[in-house]
mmCIF file of C-alpha atoms and ligand atoms in Angstrom:
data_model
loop_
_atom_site.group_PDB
_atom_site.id
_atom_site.type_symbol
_atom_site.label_atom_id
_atom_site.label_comp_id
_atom_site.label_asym_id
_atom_site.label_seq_id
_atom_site.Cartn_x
_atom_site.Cartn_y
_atom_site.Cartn_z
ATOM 1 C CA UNK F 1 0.000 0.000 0.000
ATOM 2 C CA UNK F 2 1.157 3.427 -0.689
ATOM 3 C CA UNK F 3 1.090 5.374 2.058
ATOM 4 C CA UNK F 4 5.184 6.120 2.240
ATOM 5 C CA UNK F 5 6.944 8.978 2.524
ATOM 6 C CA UNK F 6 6.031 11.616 0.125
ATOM 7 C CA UNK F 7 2.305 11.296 0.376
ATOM 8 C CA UNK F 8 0.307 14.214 -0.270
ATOM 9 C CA UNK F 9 -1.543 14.079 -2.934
ATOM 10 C CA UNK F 10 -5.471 12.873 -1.988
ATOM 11 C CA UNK F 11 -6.997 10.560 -4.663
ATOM 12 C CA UNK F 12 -9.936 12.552 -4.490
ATOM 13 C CA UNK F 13 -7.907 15.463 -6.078
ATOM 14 C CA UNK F 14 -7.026 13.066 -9.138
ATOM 15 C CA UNK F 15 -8.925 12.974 -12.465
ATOM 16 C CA UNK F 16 -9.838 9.562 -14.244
ATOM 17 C CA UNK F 17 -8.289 11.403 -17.175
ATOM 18 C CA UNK F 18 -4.804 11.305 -15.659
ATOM 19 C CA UNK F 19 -3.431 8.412 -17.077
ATOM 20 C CA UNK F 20 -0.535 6.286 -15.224
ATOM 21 C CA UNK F 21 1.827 4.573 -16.912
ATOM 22 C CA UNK F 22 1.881 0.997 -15.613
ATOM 23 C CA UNK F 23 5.075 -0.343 -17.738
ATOM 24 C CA UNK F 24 5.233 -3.347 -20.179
ATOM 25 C CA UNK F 25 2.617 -6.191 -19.088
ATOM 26 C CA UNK F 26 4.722 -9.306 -19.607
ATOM 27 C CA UNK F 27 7.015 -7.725 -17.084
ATOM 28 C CA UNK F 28 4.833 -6.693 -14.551
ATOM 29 C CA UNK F 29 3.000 -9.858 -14.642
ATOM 30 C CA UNK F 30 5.830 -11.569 -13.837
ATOM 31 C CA UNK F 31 6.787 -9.371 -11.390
ATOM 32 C CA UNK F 32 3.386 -9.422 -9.770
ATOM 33 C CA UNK F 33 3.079 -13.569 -10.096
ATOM 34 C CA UNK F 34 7.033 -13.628 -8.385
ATOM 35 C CA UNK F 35 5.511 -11.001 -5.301
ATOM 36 C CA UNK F 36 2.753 -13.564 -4.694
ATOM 37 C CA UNK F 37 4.115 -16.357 -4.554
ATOM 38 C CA UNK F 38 7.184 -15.299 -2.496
ATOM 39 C CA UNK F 39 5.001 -12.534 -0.187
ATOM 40 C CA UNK F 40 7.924 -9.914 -1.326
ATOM 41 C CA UNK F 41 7.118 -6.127 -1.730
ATOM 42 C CA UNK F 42 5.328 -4.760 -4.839
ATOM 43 C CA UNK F 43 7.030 -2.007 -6.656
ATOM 44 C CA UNK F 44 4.461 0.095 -7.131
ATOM 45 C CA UNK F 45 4.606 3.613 -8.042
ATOM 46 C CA UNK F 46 1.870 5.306 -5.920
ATOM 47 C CA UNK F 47 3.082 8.864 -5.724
ATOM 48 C CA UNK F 48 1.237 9.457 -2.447
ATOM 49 C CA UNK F 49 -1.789 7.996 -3.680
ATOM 50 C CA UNK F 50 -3.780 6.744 -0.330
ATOM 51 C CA UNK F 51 -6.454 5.172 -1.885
ATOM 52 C CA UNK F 52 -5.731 1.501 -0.180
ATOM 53 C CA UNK F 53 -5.970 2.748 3.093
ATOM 54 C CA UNK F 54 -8.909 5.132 2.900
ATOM 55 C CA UNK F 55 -10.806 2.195 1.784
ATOM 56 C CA UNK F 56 -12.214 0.742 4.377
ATOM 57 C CA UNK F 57 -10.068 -2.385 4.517
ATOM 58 C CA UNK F 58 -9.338 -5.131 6.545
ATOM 59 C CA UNK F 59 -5.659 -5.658 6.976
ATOM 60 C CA UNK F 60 -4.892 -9.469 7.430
ATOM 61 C CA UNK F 61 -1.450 -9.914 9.508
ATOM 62 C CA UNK F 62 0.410 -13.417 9.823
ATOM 63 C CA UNK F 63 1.499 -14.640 13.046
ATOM 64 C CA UNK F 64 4.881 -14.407 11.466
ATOM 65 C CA UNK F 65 4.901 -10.876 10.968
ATOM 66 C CA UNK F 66 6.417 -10.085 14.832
ATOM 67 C CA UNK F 67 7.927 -6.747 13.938
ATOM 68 C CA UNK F 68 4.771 -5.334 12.607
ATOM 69 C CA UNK F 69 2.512 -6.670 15.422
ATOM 70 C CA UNK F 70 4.546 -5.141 17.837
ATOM 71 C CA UNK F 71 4.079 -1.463 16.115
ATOM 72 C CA UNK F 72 0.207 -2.008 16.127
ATOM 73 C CA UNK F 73 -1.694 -1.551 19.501
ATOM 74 C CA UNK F 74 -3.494 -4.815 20.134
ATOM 75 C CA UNK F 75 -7.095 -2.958 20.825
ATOM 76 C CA UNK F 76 -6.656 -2.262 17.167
ATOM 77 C CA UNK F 77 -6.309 -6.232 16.300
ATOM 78 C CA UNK F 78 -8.898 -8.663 16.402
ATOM 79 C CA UNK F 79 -8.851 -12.688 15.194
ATOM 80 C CA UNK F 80 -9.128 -13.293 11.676
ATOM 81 C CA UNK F 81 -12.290 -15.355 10.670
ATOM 82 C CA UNK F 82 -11.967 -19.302 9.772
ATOM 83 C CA UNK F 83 -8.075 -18.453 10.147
ATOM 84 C CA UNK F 84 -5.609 -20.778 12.989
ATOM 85 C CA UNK F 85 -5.376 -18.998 15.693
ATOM 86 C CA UNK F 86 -2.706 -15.741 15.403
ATOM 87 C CA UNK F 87 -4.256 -14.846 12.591
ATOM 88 C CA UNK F 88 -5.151 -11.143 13.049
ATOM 89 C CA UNK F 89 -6.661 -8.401 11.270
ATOM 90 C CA UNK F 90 -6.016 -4.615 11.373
ATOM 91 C CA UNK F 91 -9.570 -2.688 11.358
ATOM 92 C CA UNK F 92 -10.192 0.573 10.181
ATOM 93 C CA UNK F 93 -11.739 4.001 11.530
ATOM 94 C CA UNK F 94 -15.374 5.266 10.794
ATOM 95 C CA UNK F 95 -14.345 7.253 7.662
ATOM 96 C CA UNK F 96 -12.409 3.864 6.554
ATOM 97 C CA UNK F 97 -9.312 4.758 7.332
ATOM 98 C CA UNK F 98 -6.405 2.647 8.646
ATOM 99 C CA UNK F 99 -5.801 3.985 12.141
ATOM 100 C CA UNK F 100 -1.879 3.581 11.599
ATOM 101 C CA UNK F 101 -2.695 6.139 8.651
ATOM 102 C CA UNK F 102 -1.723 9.424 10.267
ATOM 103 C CA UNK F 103 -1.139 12.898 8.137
ATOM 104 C CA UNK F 104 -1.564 11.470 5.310
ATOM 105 C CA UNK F 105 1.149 8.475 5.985
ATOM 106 C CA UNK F 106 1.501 5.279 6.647
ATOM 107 C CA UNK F 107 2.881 5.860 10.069
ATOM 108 C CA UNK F 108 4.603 2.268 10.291
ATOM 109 C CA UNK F 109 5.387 2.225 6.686
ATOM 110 C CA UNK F 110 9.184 0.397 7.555
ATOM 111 C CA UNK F 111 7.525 -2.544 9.352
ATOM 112 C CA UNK F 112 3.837 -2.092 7.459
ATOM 113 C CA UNK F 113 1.886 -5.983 7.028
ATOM 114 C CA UNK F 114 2.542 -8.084 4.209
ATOM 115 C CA UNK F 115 -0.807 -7.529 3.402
ATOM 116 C CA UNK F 116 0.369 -3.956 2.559
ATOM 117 C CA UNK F 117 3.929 -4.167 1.138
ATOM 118 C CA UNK F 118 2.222 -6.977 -1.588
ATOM 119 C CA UNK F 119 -0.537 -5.078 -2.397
ATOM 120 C CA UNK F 120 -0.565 -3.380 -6.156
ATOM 121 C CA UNK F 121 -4.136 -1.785 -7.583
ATOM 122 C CA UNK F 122 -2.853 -2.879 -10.666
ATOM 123 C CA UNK F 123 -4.201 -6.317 -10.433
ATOM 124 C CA UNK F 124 -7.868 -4.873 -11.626
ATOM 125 C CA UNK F 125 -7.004 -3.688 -15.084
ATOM 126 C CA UNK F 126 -4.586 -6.691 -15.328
ATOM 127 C CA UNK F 127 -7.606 -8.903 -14.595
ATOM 128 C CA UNK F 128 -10.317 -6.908 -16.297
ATOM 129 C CA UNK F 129 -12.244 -6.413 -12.731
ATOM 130 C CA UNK F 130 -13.164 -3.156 -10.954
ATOM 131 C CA UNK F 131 -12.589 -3.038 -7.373
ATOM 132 C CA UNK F 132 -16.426 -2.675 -7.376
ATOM 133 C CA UNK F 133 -17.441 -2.500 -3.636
ATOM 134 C CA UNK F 134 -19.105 1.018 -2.954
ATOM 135 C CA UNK F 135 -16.411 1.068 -0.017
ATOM 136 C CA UNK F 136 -13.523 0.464 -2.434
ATOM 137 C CA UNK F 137 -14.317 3.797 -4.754
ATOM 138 C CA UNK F 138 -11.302 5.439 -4.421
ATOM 139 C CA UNK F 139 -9.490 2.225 -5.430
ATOM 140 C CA UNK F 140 -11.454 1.786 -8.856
ATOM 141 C CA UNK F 141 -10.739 5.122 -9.539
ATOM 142 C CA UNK F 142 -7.149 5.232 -9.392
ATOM 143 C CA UNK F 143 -7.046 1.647 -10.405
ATOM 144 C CA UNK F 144 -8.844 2.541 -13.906
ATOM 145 C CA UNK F 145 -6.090 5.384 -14.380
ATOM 146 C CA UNK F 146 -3.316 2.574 -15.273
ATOM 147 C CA UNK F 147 -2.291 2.616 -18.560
ATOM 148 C CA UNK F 148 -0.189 -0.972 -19.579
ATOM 149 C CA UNK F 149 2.204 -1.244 -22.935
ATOM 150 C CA UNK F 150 1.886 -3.956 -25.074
ATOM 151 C CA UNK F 151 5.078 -4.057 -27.284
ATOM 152 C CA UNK F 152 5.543 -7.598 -27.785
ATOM 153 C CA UNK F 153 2.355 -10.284 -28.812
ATOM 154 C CA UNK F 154 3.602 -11.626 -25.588
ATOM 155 C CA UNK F 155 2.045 -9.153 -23.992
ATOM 156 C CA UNK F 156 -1.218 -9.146 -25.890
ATOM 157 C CA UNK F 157 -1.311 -13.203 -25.102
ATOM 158 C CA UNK F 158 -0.291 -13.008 -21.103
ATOM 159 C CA UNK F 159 -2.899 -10.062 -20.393
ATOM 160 C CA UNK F 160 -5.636 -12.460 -22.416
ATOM 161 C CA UNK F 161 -4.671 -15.433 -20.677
ATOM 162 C CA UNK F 162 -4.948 -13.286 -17.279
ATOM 163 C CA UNK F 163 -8.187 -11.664 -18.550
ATOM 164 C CA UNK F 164 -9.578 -15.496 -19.214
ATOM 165 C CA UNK F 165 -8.371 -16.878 -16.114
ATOM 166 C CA UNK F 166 -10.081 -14.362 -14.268
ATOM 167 C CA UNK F 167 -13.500 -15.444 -16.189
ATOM 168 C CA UNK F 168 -12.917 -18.966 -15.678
ATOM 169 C CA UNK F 169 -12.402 -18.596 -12.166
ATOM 170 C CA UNK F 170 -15.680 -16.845 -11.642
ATOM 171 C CA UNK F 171 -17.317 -19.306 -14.137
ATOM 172 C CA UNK F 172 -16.002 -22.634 -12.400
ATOM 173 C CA UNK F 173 -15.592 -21.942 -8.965
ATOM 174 C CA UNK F 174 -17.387 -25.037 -7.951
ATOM 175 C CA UNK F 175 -14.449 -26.956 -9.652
ATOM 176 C CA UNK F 176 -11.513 -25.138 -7.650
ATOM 177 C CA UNK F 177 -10.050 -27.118 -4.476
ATOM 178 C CA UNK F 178 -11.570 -27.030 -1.303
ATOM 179 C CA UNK F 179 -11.692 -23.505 0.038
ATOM 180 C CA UNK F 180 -9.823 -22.192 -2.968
ATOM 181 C CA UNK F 181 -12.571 -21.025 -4.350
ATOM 182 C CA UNK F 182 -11.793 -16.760 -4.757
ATOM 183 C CA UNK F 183 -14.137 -14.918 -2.279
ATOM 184 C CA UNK F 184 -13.680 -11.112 -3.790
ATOM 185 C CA UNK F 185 -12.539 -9.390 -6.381
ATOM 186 C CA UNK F 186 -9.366 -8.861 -5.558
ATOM 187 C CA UNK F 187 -8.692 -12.654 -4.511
ATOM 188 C CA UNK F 188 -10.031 -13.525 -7.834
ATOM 189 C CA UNK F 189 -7.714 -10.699 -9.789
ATOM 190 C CA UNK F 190 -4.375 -12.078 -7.718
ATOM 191 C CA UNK F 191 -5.541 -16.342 -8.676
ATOM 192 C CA UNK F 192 -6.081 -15.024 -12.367
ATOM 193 C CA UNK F 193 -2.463 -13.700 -12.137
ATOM 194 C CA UNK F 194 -1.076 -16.531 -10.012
ATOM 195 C CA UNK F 195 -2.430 -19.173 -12.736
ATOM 196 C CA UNK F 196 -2.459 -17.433 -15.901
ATOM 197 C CA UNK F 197 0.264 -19.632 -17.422
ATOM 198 C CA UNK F 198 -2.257 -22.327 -17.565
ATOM 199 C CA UNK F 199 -4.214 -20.382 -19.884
ATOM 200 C CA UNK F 200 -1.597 -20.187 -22.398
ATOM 201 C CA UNK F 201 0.027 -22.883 -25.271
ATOM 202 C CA UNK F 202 3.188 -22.221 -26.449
ATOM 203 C CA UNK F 203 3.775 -24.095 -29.834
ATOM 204 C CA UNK F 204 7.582 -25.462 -29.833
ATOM 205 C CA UNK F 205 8.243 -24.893 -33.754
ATOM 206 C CA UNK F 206 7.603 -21.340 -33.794
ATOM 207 C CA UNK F 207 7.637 -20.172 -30.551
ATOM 208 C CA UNK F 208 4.139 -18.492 -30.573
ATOM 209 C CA UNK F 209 2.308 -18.635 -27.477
ATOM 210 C CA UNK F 210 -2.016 -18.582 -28.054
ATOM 211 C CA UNK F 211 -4.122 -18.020 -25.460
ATOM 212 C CA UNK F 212 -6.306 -21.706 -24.483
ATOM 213 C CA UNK F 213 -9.510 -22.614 -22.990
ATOM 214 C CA UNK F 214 -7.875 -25.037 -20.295
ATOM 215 C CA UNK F 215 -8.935 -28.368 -18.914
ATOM 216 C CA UNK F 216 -10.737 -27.734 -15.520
ATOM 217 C CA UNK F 217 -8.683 -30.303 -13.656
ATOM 218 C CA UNK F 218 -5.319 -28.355 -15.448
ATOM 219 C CA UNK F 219 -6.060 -25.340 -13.135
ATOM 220 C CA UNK F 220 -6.950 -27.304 -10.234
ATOM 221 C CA UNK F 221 -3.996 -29.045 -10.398
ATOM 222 C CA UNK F 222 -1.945 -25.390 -11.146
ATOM 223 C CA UNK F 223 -4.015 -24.167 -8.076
ATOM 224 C CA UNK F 224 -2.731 -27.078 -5.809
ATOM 225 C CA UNK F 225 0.579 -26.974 -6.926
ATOM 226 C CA UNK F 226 1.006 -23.334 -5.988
ATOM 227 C CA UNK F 227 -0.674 -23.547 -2.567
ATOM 228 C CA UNK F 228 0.531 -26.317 -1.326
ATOM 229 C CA UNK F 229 -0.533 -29.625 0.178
ATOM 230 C CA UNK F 230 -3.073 -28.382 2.259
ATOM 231 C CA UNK F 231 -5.211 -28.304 -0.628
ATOM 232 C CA UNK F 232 -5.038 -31.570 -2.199
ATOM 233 C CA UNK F 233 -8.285 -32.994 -1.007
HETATM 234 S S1 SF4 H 1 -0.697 -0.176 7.786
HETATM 235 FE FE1 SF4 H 1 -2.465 1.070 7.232
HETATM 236 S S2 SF4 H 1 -1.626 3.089 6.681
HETATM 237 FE FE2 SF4 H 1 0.079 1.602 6.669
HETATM 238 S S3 SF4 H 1 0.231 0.938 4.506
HETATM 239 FE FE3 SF4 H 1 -1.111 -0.539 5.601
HETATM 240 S S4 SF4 H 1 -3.230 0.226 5.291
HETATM 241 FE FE4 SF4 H 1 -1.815 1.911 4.776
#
């Protein structure tokens, strides 16, 4: 999330016209697919744009995460829901706010959750979604201002397969492992990212990728393999 140093500027301020430059899409996809899977910070230019944490968000925060817990007051903490115990979440204010958002800034931005450092708006326009909660306004908004470039067919053909993978998973949910299933939008935009790969063929002769309509059990199986055990049942 990116409320660092050098915020300022309120989202509210910003026109839908502005247009963001969001770099090549082969390269942030990876990128982005490389941040989930290892939990490592985005690199996201936000330019003191607040939107995540005006949004009215609940801040998940792994047991793990010691540092950060101990820069959070635990009144502000409760347990997450159908999470093990240590599980936690980070609330947020009456205007949907994050409390730890003071002036403007993230005021533990050095030892901020996981949840924070990984998160990147740009997953929406990646995935063809809109952060479409009425809470999460501020979010669409800057979220539709990213512009991607497309110089390579690669591009074109990893922002189809993501676009695709996002459909199937809404489309076949009933067919994804137990409690894999995406829940929101934004679960569903980071799965289509995580498991796009599946969605594309590359043909050996030519090197050519084309976008595919997988088998079902081909993303299950992607799905499992990238979460782990836990969810071959
Ligand atoms: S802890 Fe709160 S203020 Fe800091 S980056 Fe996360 S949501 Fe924003």
């Amino acid at each position: 999330m990116g409320a660092g140093e050098g915020g300022g500027s309120e989202v509210g301020d910003m026109s839908e016209a502005d247009d963001v430059a969001a770099g090549d899409f082969s390269s942030w996809v990876v990128g982005m697919q490389e941040t989930i899977r290892s939990g490592h910070d985005s690199d996201v230019p936000c330019d003191g744009c607040t939107a995540c944490c005006t949004s009215s968000q609940f801040i998940h925060i792994d047991p793990d995460e010691t540092d950060t817990l101990s820069r959070i007051p635990e009144e502000l903490l409760f347990p997450a829901p159908r999470l093990p115990r240590g599980h936690v979440l980070l609330g947020y204010d009456e205007r949907g706010h994050c409390p730890m958002l003071v002036d403007n800034q993230c005021s533990i931005y050095e030892h901020r959750p996981r949840t924070c450092r990984t998160y990147e708006c740009r997953i929406f326009p990646a995935a063809g979604l809109d952060a479409d909660d009425d809470d999460k306004v501020l979010i669409a908004r800057q979220a539709r201002r990213w512009r991607f470039t497309f110089p390579t067919r690669s591009d074109r053909d990893r922002h189809d397969a993501v676009r695709a993978a996002a459909t199937f998973l809404d489309e076949h949910s009933d067919l994804l492992p137990d409690g894999g299933a995406p829940t929101t939008v934004t679960q569903r935009a980071l799965l289509a990212i995580d498991v796009h790969d599946v969605f594309l063929r590359r043909d050996e002769e030519t090197d050519r990728t084309t976008v595919v309509d997988p088998d079902p059990v081909a993303v299950r199986v992607e799905m499992v393999r990238r979460r782990g055990p836990r969810d071959a049942t």
